[in-house]
Amino acid sequence: NYEDFTPFGPGILVKTPEDDYLAELSSEKDFTIYTLNLPKEAESNIVSFYESLIGAATLYDDRSEASGYTKKLYQLSGKYKKYNALCTNCATVAEDALLSSASINYSHQNIFTYDFNLSMALTYGFNIMPMGLEHNIKSATIDGEPLVLSSQRYKEGEYPPVYGPVEAPQKNKSIL
């Protein structure tokens, strides 16, 4: 969603059924699914976080007919109205959802610092980028236990997986 040749773009949130999105995503790129160790209350809080974003958003595009399944894109408002590759993006939305919904602890410092300049980002690494988010959640704990219970990396075209007669559990997935 970034504008041509710039690190900026509209803050867009896509609302779509999980399996349809994953199948479409798999046709375009590699991705990882994380099973998170979240209490039911935290799961509910994350859903509420995203519902509140959509409630304050405007419908940007409805691609349901073209996709063959429900796929609505919402233009977010407030601090997520405009994405920036260096400070406000899909990774920061996911981090905010997690941080506002559960008591998560991290094993290293300055993980979710948004008010920094480019030289600081280059010095400390791009922790707010999707790869930074991946590192952050892998090092996180909740109530002394690892936040990530398991992860599964899918190469382009590998999803949906075939598990055999019994499908693997689909508990608490987060997609990066």
Short mmCIF file of C-alpha atoms in Angstrom, two decimals:
data_model
loop_
_atom_site.label_atom_id
_atom_site.label_comp_id
_atom_site.label_asym_id
_atom_site.label_seq_id
_atom_site.Cartn_x
_atom_site.Cartn_y
_atom_site.Cartn_z
CA ASN A 1 0.00 0.00 0.00
CA TYR A 2 2.98 2.33 -0.11
CA GLU A 3 3.02 5.18 -2.62
CA ASP A 4 5.45 4.71 -5.51
CA PHE A 5 9.07 5.25 -4.51
CA THR A 6 8.26 6.58 -1.01
CA PRO A 7 8.10 5.02 2.47
CA PHE A 8 4.54 6.37 2.93
CA GLY A 9 1.10 5.00 2.22
CA PRO A 10 -2.46 5.00 3.50
CA GLY A 11 -3.12 3.13 6.74
CA ILE A 12 -5.17 0.24 5.38
CA LEU A 13 -6.55 -2.67 7.40
CA VAL A 14 -7.94 -5.66 5.51
CA LYS A 15 -10.86 -7.60 6.99
CA THR A 16 -11.28 -11.02 5.44
CA PRO A 17 -11.75 -14.68 6.44
CA GLU A 18 -8.49 -16.17 7.67
CA ASP A 19 -8.26 -19.23 5.43
CA ASP A 20 -9.14 -17.28 2.29
CA TYR A 21 -6.53 -14.64 3.12
CA LEU A 22 -3.85 -17.24 3.84
CA ALA A 23 -4.53 -19.08 0.58
CA GLU A 24 -4.27 -15.77 -1.35
CA LEU A 25 -1.15 -14.75 0.56
CA SER A 26 0.46 -18.11 -0.19
CA SER A 27 0.00 -17.51 -3.91
CA GLU A 28 2.17 -14.38 -3.62
CA LYS A 29 4.81 -14.85 -0.91
CA ASP A 30 6.27 -16.79 2.01
CA PHE A 31 4.75 -16.21 5.47
CA THR A 32 4.80 -17.51 9.04
CA ILE A 33 1.91 -18.43 11.33
CA TYR A 34 2.55 -18.12 15.07
CA THR A 35 0.54 -19.91 17.72
CA LEU A 36 0.51 -17.56 20.71
CA ASN A 37 0.15 -18.33 24.41
CA LEU A 38 -2.64 -15.86 25.18
CA PRO A 39 -5.34 -16.06 27.83
CA LYS A 40 -8.93 -15.90 26.53
CA GLU A 41 -9.30 -12.35 27.91
CA ALA A 42 -6.30 -11.17 25.88
CA GLU A 43 -7.71 -12.81 22.73
CA SER A 44 -10.99 -10.99 23.30
CA ASN A 45 -9.14 -7.71 23.90
CA ILE A 46 -7.24 -8.09 20.62
CA VAL A 47 -10.50 -8.64 18.73
CA SER A 48 -11.93 -5.54 20.44
CA PHE A 49 -8.81 -3.54 19.50
CA TYR A 50 -9.27 -4.34 15.80
CA GLU A 51 -13.05 -3.86 15.94
CA SER A 52 -12.52 -0.38 17.40
CA LEU A 53 -10.07 0.47 14.58
CA ILE A 54 -12.61 -0.66 11.97
CA GLY A 55 -15.43 1.17 13.79
CA ALA A 56 -13.51 4.45 13.44
CA ALA A 57 -12.33 3.71 9.88
CA THR A 58 -13.93 4.35 6.52
CA LEU A 59 -14.43 1.70 3.85
CA TYR A 60 -11.58 2.19 1.38
CA ASP A 61 -12.36 -0.62 -1.05
CA ASP A 62 -14.56 -3.71 -1.19
CA ARG A 63 -12.72 -6.41 -3.16
CA SER A 64 -15.12 -9.20 -2.23
CA GLU A 65 -16.47 -9.78 -5.73
CA ALA A 66 -13.02 -9.76 -7.35
CA SER A 67 -11.61 -12.08 -4.68
CA GLY A 68 -14.50 -14.51 -4.54
CA TYR A 69 -14.75 -14.08 -0.76
CA THR A 70 -15.35 -11.26 1.73
CA LYS A 71 -12.43 -8.84 1.51
CA LYS A 72 -12.91 -5.29 2.73
CA LEU A 73 -10.16 -2.70 3.03
CA TYR A 74 -10.57 0.04 5.63
CA GLN A 75 -8.75 3.38 5.75
CA LEU A 76 -7.75 3.79 9.37
CA SER A 77 -7.91 7.06 11.31
CA GLY A 78 -5.87 8.63 14.07
CA LYS A 79 -2.24 7.60 14.42
CA TYR A 80 -2.65 4.83 11.82
CA LYS A 81 -4.19 7.04 9.12
CA LYS A 82 -0.92 7.16 7.17
CA TYR A 83 1.62 4.35 7.25
CA ASN A 84 5.33 5.03 7.22
CA ALA A 85 7.85 2.27 6.62
CA LEU A 86 9.97 3.51 9.54
CA CYS A 87 7.51 4.30 12.33
CA THR A 88 3.82 3.47 11.83
CA ASN A 89 2.93 0.39 9.81
CA CYS A 90 1.25 -3.00 9.95
CA ALA A 91 3.82 -4.21 12.49
CA THR A 92 3.13 -1.33 14.90
CA VAL A 93 -0.62 -1.99 14.67
CA ALA A 94 -0.01 -5.64 15.59
CA GLU A 95 2.33 -4.63 18.43
CA ASP A 96 -0.21 -2.14 19.76
CA ALA A 97 -2.91 -4.82 19.65
CA LEU A 98 -0.71 -7.20 21.66
CA LEU A 99 0.60 -4.63 24.13
CA SER A 100 -2.82 -3.16 24.86
CA SER A 101 -4.39 -6.60 25.33
CA ALA A 102 -1.97 -8.66 27.41
CA SER A 103 0.80 -8.32 30.01
CA ILE A 104 3.70 -9.14 27.73
CA ASN A 105 7.35 -8.85 28.79
CA TYR A 106 10.34 -8.61 26.48
CA SER A 107 13.88 -9.81 27.04
CA HIS A 108 15.56 -6.81 25.40
CA GLN A 109 15.13 -3.06 25.63
CA ASN A 110 13.65 -0.41 23.33
CA ILE A 111 11.49 -2.86 21.45
CA PHE A 112 8.39 -0.76 20.96
CA THR A 113 9.84 2.73 20.71
CA TYR A 114 8.01 4.69 18.03
CA ASP A 115 9.37 8.20 18.72
CA PHE A 116 12.83 7.90 17.25
CA ASN A 117 14.67 9.35 14.30
CA LEU A 118 16.30 7.57 11.39
CA SER A 119 19.79 7.56 12.94
CA MET A 120 18.41 5.80 16.03
CA ALA A 121 16.62 3.29 13.81
CA LEU A 122 19.84 2.56 11.97
CA THR A 123 21.76 2.29 15.26
CA TYR A 124 19.31 0.01 17.08
CA GLY A 125 17.80 -1.85 14.14
CA PHE A 126 14.35 -1.65 12.65
CA ASN A 127 12.45 -3.27 15.52
CA ILE A 128 9.13 -1.91 14.31
CA MET A 129 9.44 -3.48 10.89
CA PRO A 130 7.78 -6.88 10.33
CA MET A 131 11.11 -8.70 10.87
CA GLY A 132 11.55 -6.71 14.09
CA LEU A 133 8.07 -7.73 15.19
CA GLU A 134 8.98 -11.36 14.51
CA HIS A 135 12.08 -11.03 16.71
CA ASN A 136 10.09 -9.20 19.39
CA ILE A 137 7.35 -11.79 19.77
CA LYS A 138 9.83 -14.68 19.71
CA SER A 139 11.67 -13.13 22.68
CA ALA A 140 8.50 -12.16 24.57
CA THR A 141 7.01 -13.84 27.62
CA ILE A 142 3.60 -13.71 29.24
CA ASP A 143 3.32 -14.67 32.90
CA GLY A 144 6.84 -16.13 32.72
CA GLU A 145 6.00 -18.42 29.79
CA PRO A 146 7.03 -17.92 26.16
CA LEU A 147 4.50 -15.87 24.15
CA VAL A 148 5.08 -18.00 21.04
CA LEU A 149 4.04 -21.63 21.50
CA SER A 150 4.95 -22.64 17.94
CA SER A 151 5.50 -21.26 14.49
CA GLN A 152 5.10 -22.66 11.01
CA ARG A 153 6.81 -21.10 7.98
CA TYR A 154 5.07 -21.55 4.63
CA LYS A 155 6.84 -21.05 1.33
CA GLU A 156 4.96 -19.55 -1.58
CA GLY A 157 2.28 -21.99 -2.75
CA GLU A 158 2.51 -24.33 0.30
CA TYR A 159 -0.72 -23.25 2.03
CA PRO A 160 -3.12 -24.83 2.82
CA PRO A 161 -1.07 -27.55 4.44
CA VAL A 162 -2.07 -31.18 4.28
CA TYR A 163 -2.02 -32.78 7.73
CA GLY A 164 -3.58 -36.12 6.90
CA PRO A 165 -6.72 -37.53 8.50
CA VAL A 166 -6.66 -35.10 11.44
CA GLU A 167 -6.00 -31.39 10.95
CA ALA A 168 -3.58 -29.59 13.24
CA PRO A 169 -5.13 -27.35 15.90
CA GLN A 170 -5.85 -23.77 14.80
CA LYS A 171 -5.57 -22.10 18.24
CA ASN A 172 -4.53 -18.45 18.63
CA LYS A 173 -2.86 -17.89 15.27
CA SER A 174 -1.17 -14.64 14.36
CA ILE A 175 0.00 -14.03 10.82
CA LEU A 176 3.16 -12.16 9.84
#
